[in-house]
Coordinates of C-alpha atoms in Angstrom, one line a residue:
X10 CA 14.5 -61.2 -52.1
X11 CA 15.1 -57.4 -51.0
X12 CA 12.9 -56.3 -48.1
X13 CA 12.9 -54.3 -45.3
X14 CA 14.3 -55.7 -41.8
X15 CA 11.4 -55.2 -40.5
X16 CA 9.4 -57.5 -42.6
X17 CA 12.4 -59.9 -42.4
X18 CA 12.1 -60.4 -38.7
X19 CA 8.5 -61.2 -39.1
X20 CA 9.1 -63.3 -42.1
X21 CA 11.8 -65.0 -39.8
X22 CA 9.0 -65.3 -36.7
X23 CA 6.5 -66.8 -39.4
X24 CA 9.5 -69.3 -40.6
X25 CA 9.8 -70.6 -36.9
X26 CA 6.1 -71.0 -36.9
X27 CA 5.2 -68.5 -34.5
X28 CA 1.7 -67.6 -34.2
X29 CA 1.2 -65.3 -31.5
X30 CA 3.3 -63.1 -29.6
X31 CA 2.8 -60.6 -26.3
X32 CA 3.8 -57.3 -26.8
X33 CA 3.4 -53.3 -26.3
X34 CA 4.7 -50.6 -29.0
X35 CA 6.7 -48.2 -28.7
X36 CA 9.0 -45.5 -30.7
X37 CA 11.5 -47.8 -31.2
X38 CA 9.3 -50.7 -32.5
X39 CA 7.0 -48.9 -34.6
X40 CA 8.2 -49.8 -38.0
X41 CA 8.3 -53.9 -36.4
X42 CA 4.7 -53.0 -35.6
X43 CA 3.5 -51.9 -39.2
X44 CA 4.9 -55.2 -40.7
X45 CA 3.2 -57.6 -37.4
X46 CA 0.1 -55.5 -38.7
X47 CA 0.9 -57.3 -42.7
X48 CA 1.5 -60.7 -40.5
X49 CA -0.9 -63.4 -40.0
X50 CA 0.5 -63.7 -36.4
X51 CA -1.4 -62.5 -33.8
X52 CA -0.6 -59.8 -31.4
X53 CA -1.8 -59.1 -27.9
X54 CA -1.4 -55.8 -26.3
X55 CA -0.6 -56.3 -22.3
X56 CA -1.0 -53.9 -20.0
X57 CA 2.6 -54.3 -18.7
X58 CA 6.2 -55.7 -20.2
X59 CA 6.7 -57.5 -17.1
X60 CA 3.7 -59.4 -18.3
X61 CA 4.3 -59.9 -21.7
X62 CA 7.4 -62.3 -20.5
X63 CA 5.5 -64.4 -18.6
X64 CA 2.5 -64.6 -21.1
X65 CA 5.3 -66.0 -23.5
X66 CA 6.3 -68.3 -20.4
X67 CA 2.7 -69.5 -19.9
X68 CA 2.4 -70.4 -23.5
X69 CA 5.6 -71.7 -23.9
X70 CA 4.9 -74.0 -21.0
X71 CA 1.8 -74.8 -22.4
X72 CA 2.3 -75.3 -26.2
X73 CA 5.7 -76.7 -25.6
X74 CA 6.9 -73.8 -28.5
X75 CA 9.2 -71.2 -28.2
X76 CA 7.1 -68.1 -26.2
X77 CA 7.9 -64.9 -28.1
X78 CA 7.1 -61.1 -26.0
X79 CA 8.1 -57.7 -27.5
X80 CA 8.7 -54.4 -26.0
X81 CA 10.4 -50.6 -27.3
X82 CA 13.5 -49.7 -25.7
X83 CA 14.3 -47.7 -22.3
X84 CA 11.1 -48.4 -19.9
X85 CA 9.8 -50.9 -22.1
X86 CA 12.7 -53.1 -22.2
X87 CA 13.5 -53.0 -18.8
X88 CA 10.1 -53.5 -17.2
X89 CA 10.5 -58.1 -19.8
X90 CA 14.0 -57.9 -17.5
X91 CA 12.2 -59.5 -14.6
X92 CA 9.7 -61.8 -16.5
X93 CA 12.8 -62.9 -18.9
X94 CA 15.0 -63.6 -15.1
X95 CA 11.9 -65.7 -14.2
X96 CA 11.9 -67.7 -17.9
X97 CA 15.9 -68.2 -17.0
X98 CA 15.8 -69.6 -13.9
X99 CA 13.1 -72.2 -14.8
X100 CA 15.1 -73.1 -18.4
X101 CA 11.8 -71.6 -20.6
X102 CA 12.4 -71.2 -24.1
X103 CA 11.1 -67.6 -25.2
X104 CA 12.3 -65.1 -27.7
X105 CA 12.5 -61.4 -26.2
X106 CA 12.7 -58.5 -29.0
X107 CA 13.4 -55.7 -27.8
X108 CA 13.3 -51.9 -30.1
X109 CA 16.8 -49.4 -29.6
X110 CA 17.6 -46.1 -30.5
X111 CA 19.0 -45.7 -33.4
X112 CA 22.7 -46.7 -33.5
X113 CA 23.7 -43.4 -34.4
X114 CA 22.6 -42.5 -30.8
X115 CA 23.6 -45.4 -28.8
X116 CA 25.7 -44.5 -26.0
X117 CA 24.6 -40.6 -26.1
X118 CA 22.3 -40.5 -23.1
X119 CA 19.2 -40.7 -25.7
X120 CA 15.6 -40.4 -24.6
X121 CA 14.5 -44.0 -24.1
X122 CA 17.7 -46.1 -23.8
X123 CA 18.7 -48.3 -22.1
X124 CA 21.2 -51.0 -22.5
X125 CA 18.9 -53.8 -22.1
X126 CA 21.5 -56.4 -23.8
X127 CA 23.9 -56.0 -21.0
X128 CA 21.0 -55.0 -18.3
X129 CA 19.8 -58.6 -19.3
X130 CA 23.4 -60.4 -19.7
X131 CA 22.6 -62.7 -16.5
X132 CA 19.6 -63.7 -17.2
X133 CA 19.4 -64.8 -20.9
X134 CA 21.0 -67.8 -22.1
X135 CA 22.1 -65.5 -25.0
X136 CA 21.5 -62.0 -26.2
X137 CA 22.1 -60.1 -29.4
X138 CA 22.8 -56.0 -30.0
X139 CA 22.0 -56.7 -33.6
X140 CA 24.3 -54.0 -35.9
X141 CA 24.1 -55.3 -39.1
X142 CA 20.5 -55.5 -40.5
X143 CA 21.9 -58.2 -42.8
X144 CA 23.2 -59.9 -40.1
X145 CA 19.4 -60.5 -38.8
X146 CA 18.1 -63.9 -40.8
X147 CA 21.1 -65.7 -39.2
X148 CA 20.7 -63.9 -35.7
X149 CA 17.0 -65.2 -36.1
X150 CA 17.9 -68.8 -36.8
X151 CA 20.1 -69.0 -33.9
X152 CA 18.1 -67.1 -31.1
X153 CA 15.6 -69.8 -31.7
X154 CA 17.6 -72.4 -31.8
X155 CA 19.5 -71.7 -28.7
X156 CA 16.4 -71.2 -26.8
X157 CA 15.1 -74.2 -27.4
X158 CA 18.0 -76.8 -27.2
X159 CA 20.2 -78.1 -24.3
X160 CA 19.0 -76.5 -21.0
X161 CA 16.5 -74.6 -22.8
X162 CA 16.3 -70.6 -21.8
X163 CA 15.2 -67.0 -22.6
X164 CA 17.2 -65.1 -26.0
X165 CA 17.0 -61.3 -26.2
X166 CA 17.4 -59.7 -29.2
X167 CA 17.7 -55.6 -29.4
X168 CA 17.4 -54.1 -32.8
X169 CA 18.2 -50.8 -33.3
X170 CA 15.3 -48.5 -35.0
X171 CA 17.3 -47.2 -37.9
X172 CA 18.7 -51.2 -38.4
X173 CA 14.6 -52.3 -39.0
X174 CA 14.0 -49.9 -41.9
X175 CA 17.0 -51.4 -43.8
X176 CA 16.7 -52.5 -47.2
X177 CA 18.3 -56.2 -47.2
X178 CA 18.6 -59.3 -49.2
X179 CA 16.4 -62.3 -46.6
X180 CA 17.5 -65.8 -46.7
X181 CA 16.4 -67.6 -44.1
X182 CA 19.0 -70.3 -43.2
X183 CA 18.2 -73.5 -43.2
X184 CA 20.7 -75.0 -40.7
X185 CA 22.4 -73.9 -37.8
X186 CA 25.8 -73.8 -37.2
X187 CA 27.3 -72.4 -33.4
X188 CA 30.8 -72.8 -32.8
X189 CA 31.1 -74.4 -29.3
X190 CA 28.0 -75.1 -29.1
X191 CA 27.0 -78.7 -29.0
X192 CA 23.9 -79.5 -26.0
X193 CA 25.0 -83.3 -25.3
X194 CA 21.6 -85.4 -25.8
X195 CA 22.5 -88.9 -25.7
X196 CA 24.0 -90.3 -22.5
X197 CA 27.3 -92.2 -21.9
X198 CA 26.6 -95.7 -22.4
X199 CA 29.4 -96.5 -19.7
X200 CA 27.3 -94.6 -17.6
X201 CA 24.2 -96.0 -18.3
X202 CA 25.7 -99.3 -17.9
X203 CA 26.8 -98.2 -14.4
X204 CA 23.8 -96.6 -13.2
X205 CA 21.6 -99.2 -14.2
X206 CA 23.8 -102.1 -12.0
X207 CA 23.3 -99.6 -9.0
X208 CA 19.7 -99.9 -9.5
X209 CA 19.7 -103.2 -9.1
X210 CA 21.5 -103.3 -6.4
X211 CA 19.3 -101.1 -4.3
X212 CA 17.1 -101.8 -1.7
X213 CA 15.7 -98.7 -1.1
X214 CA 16.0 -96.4 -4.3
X215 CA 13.8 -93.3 -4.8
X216 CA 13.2 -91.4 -8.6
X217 CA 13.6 -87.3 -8.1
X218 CA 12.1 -85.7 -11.0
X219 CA 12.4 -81.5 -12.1
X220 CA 11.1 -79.5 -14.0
X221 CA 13.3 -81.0 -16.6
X222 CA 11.1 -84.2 -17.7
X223 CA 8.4 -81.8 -18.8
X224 CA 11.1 -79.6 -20.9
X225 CA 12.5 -83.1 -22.2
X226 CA 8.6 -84.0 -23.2
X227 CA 9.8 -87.4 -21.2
X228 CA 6.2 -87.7 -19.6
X229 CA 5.8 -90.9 -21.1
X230 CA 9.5 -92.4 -20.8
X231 CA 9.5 -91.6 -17.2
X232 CA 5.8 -93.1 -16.4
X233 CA 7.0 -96.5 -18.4
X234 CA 10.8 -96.3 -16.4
X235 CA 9.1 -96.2 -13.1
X236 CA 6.1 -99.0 -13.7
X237 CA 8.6 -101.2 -15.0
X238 CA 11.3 -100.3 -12.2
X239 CA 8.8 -100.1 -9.5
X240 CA 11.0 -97.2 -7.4
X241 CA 9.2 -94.6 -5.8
X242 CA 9.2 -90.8 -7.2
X243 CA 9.6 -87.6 -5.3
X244 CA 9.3 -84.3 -7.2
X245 CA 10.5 -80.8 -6.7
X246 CA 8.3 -77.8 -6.8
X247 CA 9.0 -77.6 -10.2
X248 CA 8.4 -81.3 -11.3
X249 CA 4.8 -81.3 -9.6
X250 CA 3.2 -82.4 -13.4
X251 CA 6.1 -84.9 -14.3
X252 CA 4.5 -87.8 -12.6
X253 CA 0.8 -88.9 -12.2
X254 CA -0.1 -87.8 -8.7
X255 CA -2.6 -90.3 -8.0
X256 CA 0.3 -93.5 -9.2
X257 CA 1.2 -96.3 -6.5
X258 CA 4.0 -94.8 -7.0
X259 CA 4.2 -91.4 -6.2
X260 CA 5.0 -90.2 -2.8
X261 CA 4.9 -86.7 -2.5
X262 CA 6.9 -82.9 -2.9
X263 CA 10.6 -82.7 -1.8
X264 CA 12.2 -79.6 -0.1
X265 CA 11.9 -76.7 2.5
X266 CA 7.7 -76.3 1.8
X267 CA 7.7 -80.5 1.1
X268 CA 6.2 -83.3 2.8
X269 CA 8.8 -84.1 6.4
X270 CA 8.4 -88.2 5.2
X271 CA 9.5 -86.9 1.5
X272 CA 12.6 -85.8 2.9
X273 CA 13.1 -88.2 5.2
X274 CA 12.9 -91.1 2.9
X275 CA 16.1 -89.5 1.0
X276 CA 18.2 -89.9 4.2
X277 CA 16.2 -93.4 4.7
X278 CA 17.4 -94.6 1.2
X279 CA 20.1 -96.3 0.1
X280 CA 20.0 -95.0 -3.6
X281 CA 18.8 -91.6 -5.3
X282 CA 18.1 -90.9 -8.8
X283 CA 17.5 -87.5 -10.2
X284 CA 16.6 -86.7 -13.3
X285 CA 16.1 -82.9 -14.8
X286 CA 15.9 -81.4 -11.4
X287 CA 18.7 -78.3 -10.2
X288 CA 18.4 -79.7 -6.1
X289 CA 18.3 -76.3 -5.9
X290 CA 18.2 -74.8 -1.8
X291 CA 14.5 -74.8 -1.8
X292 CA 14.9 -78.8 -2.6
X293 CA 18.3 -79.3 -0.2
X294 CA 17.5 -77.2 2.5
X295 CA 20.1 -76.6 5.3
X296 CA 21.3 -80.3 4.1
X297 CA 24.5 -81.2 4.2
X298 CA 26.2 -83.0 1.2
X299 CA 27.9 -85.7 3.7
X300 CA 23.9 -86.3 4.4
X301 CA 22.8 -87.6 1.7
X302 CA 22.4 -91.4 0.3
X303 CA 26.0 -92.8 -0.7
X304 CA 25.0 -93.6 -4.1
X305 CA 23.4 -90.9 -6.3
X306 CA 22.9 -91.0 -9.8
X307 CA 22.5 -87.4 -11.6
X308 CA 20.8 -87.0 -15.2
X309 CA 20.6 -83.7 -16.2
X310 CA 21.1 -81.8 -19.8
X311 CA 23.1 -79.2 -18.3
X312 CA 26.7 -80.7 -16.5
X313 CA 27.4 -77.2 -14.8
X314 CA 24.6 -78.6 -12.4
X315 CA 25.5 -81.6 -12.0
X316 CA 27.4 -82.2 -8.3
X317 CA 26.8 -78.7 -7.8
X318 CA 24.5 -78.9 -4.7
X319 CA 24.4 -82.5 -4.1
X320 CA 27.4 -84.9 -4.2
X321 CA 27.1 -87.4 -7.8
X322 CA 28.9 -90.6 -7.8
X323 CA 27.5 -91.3 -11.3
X324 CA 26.7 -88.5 -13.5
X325 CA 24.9 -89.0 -16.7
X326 CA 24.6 -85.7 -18.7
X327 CA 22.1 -85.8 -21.5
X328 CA 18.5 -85.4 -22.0
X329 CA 16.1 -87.1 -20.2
X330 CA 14.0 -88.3 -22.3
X331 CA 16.7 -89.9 -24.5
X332 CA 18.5 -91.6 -21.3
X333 CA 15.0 -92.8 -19.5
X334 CA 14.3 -94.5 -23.4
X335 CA 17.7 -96.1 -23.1
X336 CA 17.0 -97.2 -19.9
X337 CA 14.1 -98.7 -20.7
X338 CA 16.1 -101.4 -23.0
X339 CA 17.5 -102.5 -19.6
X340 CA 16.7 -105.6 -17.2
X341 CA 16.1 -104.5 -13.8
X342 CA 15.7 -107.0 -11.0
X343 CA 15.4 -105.0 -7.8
X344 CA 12.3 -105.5 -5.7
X345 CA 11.1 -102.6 -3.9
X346 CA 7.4 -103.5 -2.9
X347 CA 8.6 -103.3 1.6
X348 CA 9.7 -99.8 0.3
X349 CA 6.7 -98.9 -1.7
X350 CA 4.4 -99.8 0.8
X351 CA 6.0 -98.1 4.0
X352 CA 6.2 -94.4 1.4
X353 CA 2.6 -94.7 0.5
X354 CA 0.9 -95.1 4.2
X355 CA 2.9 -92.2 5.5
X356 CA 1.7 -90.5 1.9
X357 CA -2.0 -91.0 2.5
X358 CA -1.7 -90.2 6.5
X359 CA -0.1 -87.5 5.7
X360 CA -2.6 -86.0 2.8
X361 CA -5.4 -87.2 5.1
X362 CA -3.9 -84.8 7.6
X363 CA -3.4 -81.6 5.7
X364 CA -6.6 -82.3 3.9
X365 CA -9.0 -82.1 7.1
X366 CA -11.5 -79.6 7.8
X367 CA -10.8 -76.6 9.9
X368 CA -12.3 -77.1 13.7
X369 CA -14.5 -73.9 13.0
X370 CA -15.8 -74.2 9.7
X371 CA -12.8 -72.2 8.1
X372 CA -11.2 -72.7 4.1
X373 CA -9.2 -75.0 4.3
X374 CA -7.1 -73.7 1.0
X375 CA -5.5 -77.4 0.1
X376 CA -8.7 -78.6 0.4
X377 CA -10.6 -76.2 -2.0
X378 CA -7.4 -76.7 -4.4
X379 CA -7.8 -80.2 -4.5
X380 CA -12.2 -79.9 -5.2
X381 CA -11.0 -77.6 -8.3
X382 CA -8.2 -79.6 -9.9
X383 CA -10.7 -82.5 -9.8
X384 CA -13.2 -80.4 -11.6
X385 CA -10.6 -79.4 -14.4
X386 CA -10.5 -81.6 -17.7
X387 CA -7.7 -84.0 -18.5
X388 CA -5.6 -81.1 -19.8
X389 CA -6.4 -78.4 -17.1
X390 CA -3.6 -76.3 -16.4
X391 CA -3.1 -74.4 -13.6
X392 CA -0.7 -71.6 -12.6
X393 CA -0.3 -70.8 -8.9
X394 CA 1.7 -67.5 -8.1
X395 CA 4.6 -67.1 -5.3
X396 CA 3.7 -67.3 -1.7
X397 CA 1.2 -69.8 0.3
X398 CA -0.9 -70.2 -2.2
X399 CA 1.9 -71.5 -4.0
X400 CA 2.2 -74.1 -1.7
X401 CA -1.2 -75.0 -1.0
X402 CA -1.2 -75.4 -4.8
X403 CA 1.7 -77.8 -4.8
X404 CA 0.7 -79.8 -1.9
X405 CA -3.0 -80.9 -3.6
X406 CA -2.8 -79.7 -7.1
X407 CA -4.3 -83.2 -8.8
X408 CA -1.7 -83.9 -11.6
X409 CA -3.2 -86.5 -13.3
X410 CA -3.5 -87.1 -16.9
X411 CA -2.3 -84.3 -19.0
X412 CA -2.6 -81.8 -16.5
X413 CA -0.3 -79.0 -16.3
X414 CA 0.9 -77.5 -13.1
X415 CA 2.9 -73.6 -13.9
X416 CA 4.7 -71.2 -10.9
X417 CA 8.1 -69.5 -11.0
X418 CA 10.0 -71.9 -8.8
X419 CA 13.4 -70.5 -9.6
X420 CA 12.8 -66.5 -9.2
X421 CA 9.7 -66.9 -7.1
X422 CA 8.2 -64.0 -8.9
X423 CA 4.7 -63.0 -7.7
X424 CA 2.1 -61.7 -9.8
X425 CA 3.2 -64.4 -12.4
X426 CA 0.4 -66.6 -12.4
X427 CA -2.2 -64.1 -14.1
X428 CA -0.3 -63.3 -17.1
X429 CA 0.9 -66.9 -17.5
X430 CA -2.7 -68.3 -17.1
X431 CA -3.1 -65.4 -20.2
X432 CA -0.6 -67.5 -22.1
X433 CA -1.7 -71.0 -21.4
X434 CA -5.1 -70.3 -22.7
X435 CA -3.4 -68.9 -25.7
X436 CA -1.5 -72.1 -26.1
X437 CA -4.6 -73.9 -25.3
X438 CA -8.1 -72.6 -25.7
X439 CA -10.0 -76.0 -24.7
X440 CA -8.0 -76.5 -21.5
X441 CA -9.9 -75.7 -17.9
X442 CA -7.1 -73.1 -17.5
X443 CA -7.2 -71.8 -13.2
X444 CA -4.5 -68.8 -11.9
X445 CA -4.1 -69.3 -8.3
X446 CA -3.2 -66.3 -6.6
X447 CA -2.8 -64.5 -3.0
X448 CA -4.4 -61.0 -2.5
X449 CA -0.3 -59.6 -2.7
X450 CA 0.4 -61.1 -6.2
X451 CA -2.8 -60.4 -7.2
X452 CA -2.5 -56.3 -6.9
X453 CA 0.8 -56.6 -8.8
X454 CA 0.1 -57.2 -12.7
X455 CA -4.0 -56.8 -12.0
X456 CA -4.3 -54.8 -15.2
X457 CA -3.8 -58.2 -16.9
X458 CA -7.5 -58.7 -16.4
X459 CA -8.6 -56.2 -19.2
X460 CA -6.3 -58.8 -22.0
X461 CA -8.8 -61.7 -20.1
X462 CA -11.6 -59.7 -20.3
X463 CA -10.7 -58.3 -24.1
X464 CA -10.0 -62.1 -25.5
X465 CA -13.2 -63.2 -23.3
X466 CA -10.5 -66.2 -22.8
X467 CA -12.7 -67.7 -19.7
X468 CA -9.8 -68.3 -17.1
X469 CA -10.9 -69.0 -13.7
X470 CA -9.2 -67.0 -10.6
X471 CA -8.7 -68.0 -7.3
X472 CA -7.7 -65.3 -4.7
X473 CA -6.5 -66.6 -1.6
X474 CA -7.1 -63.0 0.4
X475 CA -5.4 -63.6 4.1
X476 CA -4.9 -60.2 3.9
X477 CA -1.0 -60.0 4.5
X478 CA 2.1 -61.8 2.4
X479 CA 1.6 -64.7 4.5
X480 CA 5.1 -66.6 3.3
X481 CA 6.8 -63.4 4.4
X482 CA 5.0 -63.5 7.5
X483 CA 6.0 -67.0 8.2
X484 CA 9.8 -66.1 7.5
X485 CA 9.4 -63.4 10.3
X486 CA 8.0 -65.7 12.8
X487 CA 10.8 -68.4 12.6
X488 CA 13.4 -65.6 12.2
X489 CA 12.4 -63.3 14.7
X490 CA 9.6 -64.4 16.8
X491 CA 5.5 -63.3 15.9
X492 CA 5.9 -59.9 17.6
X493 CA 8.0 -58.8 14.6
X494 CA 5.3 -58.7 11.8
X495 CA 6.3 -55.6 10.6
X496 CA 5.8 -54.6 6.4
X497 CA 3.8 -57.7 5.8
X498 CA 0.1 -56.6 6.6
X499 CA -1.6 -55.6 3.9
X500 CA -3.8 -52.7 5.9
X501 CA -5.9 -52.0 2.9
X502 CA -7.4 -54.0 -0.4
X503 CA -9.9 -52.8 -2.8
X504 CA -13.1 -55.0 -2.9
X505 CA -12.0 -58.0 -5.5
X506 CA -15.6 -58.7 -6.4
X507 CA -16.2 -54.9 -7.2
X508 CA -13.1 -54.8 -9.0
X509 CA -13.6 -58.0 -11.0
X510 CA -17.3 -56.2 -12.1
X511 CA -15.6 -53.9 -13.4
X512 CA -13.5 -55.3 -15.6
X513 CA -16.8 -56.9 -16.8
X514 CA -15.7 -60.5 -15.1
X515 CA -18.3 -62.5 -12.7
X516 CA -16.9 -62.9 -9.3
X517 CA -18.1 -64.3 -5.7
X518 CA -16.7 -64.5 -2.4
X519 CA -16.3 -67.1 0.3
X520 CA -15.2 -67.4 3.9
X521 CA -16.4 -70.9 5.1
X522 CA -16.0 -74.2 4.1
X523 CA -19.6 -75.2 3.5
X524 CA -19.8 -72.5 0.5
X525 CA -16.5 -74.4 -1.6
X526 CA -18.4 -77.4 -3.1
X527 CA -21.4 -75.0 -5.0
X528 CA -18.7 -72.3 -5.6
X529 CA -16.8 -74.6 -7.1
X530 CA -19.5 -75.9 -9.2
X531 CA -20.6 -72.4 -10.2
X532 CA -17.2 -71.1 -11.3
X533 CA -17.1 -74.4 -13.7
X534 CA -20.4 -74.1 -14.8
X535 CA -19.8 -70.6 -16.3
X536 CA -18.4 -70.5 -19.7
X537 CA -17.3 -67.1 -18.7
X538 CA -13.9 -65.3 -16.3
X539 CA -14.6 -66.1 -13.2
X540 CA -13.0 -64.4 -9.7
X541 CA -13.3 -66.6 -6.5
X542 CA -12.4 -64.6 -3.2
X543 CA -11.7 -66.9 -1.0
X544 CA -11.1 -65.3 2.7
X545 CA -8.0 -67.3 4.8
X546 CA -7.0 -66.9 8.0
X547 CA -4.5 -65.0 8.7
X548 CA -2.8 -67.9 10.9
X549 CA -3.7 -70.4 8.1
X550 CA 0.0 -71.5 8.0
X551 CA 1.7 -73.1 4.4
X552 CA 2.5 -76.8 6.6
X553 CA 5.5 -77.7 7.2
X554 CA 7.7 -74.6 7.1
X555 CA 10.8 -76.0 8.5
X556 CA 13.2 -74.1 10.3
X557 CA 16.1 -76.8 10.5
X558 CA 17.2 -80.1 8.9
X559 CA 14.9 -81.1 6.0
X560 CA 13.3 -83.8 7.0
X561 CA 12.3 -82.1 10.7

């Protein structure tokens, strides 16, 4: 069949059973644009590249599909760099197509280009300067396909103007074939066989789960591993939603912003087990390898990070949900109930500490978190952007049933949980979808509000307004003592409420903690947007900060 590039690209987009993609046109995507406008798939016009990246995030998260954005070249290409960077370091599958000059004029200094395929070289799991217009069915296949295999990851294809208004013959290919390429899935039953007679052995294992059970769809495998195992289970930031929160045996968040008995018990026990989870600095914090447990089994997708941060004696590489069901086939006789016991009273003294009402009648923000996570459905989703609120988020964020808990843990990226909310409700129109924000990340991609408004999509936004980047602030004080707040008050903001009017969303703001339980109730009640200011103190701190050993 002879057709234009154009049309084959969105042929190829329709074959891969994409249904919606984030975009903004341009010169060099124009002739992409008229055949999207032929397309049954939907488009939706953001208000800022950036954003278009993490709405394909959000609803890649979401969906569990491959997120696709689109941008022209130059400006437009650059501005997905930082939302594809965020997608990469937190292994989320999306497409990024980007428009070029035409080839003619590559390399000429043209108005509008940029070299976005080398611009992006470090952040993509693979990109494509596409020169061949026939080469693009196969180009397709494989972007896709890459993205969402092994450790899963961010593809950028740039296509020359000039090569979409080709004339070629489309065949989309039914297989894939990548010379040394081969994502190992299945574990080594040696391994296996090694890792599970360590198990046994163990008096005092603990389960460390990433954000890689949720990439693995291993939900399930890891909830039936652990109830028939009976080990306790930590999580990373990014592994909040791996685990039901509200299990016997869960015991709380690992790492620098984690709970201090969280990181004690990995010094305490005698075995650790993670699975899908980088142990990234944020996790390992100021901890020295020698440290750490003497046994500690490693499951991860990707071998480049296994033993990279954290010492492995037995390293499984594989995906998790193939090695937790092969696991699951195994005999285990270790008895941990001392164990469980001793992690879940210094769990609930420690949540009954963090969740108790300020002395003057203040928001408590973990406490208003944890009221609107138990008024989401089953599948609520919430994204929480960089900063305290982040952690506030993390700390109470109710992760039970299918609930979905999104944040750039790898990039830290603020103003990322507006556009990705934007995506989730995409992915997911019936979810009780909530973008958790501070008054910094807010102002950053806050034009976002007019795609919410537009769609009428009915996400519900929570402004924590402290009125400074308080995690910067916090950064200051250990480093250099609280006289040196200097660059992190935020001197002026516009009124939030007014500004949420006039984007034609309802909005109300709060200072004291008698108002949470009806605003709460009011912002589920609507059908509609809804904007809750809620006013912090300044010294509201993110609990426990820690400044030295992890588990101090």
């Amino acid at each position: 069949m002879k057709i234009k590039a154009c049309d084959a690209i969105i042929k190829c987009l329709e074959e891969e059973n994409v249904e919606i993609l984030f975009g903004y046109p341009g010169g060099a995507v124009l002739p992409l644009y008229e055949s999207l406008r032929k397309s049954s798939i939907e488009h939706v016009l953001v208000r800022q590249e950036q954003s278009a990246a993490h709405m394909a995030n959000g609803y890649s998260k979401a969906s569990g599909n491959v997120g696709v954005c689109l941008a022209t070249s130059g400006p437009g290409a650059t501005n997905l760099i930082t939302g594809i960077a965020t997608a990469y370091m937190d292994s989320i599958p999306l497409i990024a197509i980007t428009g070029q000059v035409s080839s003619e004029l590559i390399g000429r200094d043209t108005f509008q280009e940029a070299d976005i395929s080398g611009a992006s070289e470090p952040f993509t799991k693979h990109n494509y300067l596409v020169k061949d217009a026939a080469e693009l069915p196969r180009i397709m296949k494989e972007a896709f396909y890459i993205a969402n295999t092994g450790r899963k990851g961010p593809v950028l294809i740039d296509i020359p103007r000039d090569i979409q208004e080709e004339i070629i013959n489309f065949v989309y290919p039914s297989k894939v074939s990548i010379r040394g390429y081969k994502p190992t899935y299945a574990g080594n039953t040696r391994q296996i066989d090694k890792a599970v007679k360590t198990i046994n052995k163990a008096k005092k294992p603990i389960v460390c789960v990433g954000g890689g059970i949720s990439s693995s769809h291993a939900k399930k495998e890891l909830k039936q591993f652990i109830e028939k195992t009976k080990i306790p289970v930590i999580c990373s930031l990014m592994g909040i939603d791996a685990f039901p929160n509200d299990s016997e045996y869960f015991s709380g968040l690992l790492g620098s912003h984690g709970y201090p008995y969280v990181n004690k018990s990995i010094h305490e026990s005698d075995l650790l087990i993670v699975i899908g989870a980088r142990f990234a600095d944020r996790s390992t914090h100021m901890l020295n390898k020698s440290e750490l447990t003497q046994n500690v089994i490693h499951i991860d997708i990707d071998p480049a990070e296994i033993g990279k941060n954290v010492s492995t004696n037995i390293p499984i590489v594989g995906d998790a949900k193939n090695i937790l069901t092969a696991l699951l086939d195994y005999e285990f006789t270790l008895n941990t109930d001392e164990w469980l016991s001793f992690l879940q009273k210094k769990r609930l003294a420690y949540r009954e500490r963090i969740l108790q009402k300020t002395e003057n009648g203040d928001i408590n923000p973990r406490r208003l978190v944890k009221m609107i996570s138990e008024a989401m459905n089953d599948n609520g989703i919430l994204t929480a952007d960089v900063g305290l609120n982040q952690i506030w988020a993390a700390h109470c964020f109710n992760a039970t049933h299918d609930r979905k808990y999104m944040t750039s843990g790898g990039l830290g990226t603020m103003g990322y949980s507006i556009p990705a909310s934007i995506g989730a409700k995409f992915a997911n129109s019936q979810a009780d979808v909530v973008a958790v924000v501070g008054d910094g990340g807010f102002q950053m991609l806050l034009g976002e509000l007019a795609v919410i408004a537009e769609h009428d999509l009915g996400i519900k936004i929570i402004i924590f307004n402290n009125s400074q980047l308080g995690m910067v602030k916090e950064l200051q004080d250990n480093a250099y003592g609280k006289q040196s707040n200097y660059g992190v008050k935020i001197a002026f903001n516009p009124d939030f409420i007014k500004l949420a009017d006039a984007y034609g969303i309802e909005g109300l703001r709060i200072s004291k903690e008698s108002e949470m339980e009806n605003a709460v109730k009011q912002i589920f009640e609507s059908k509609k947007t809804f904007l809750l200011e809620c006013m912090i103190d300044p010294d509201f701190p993110s609990t426990p900060r820690l400044g030295g050993k992890l588990y101090e």
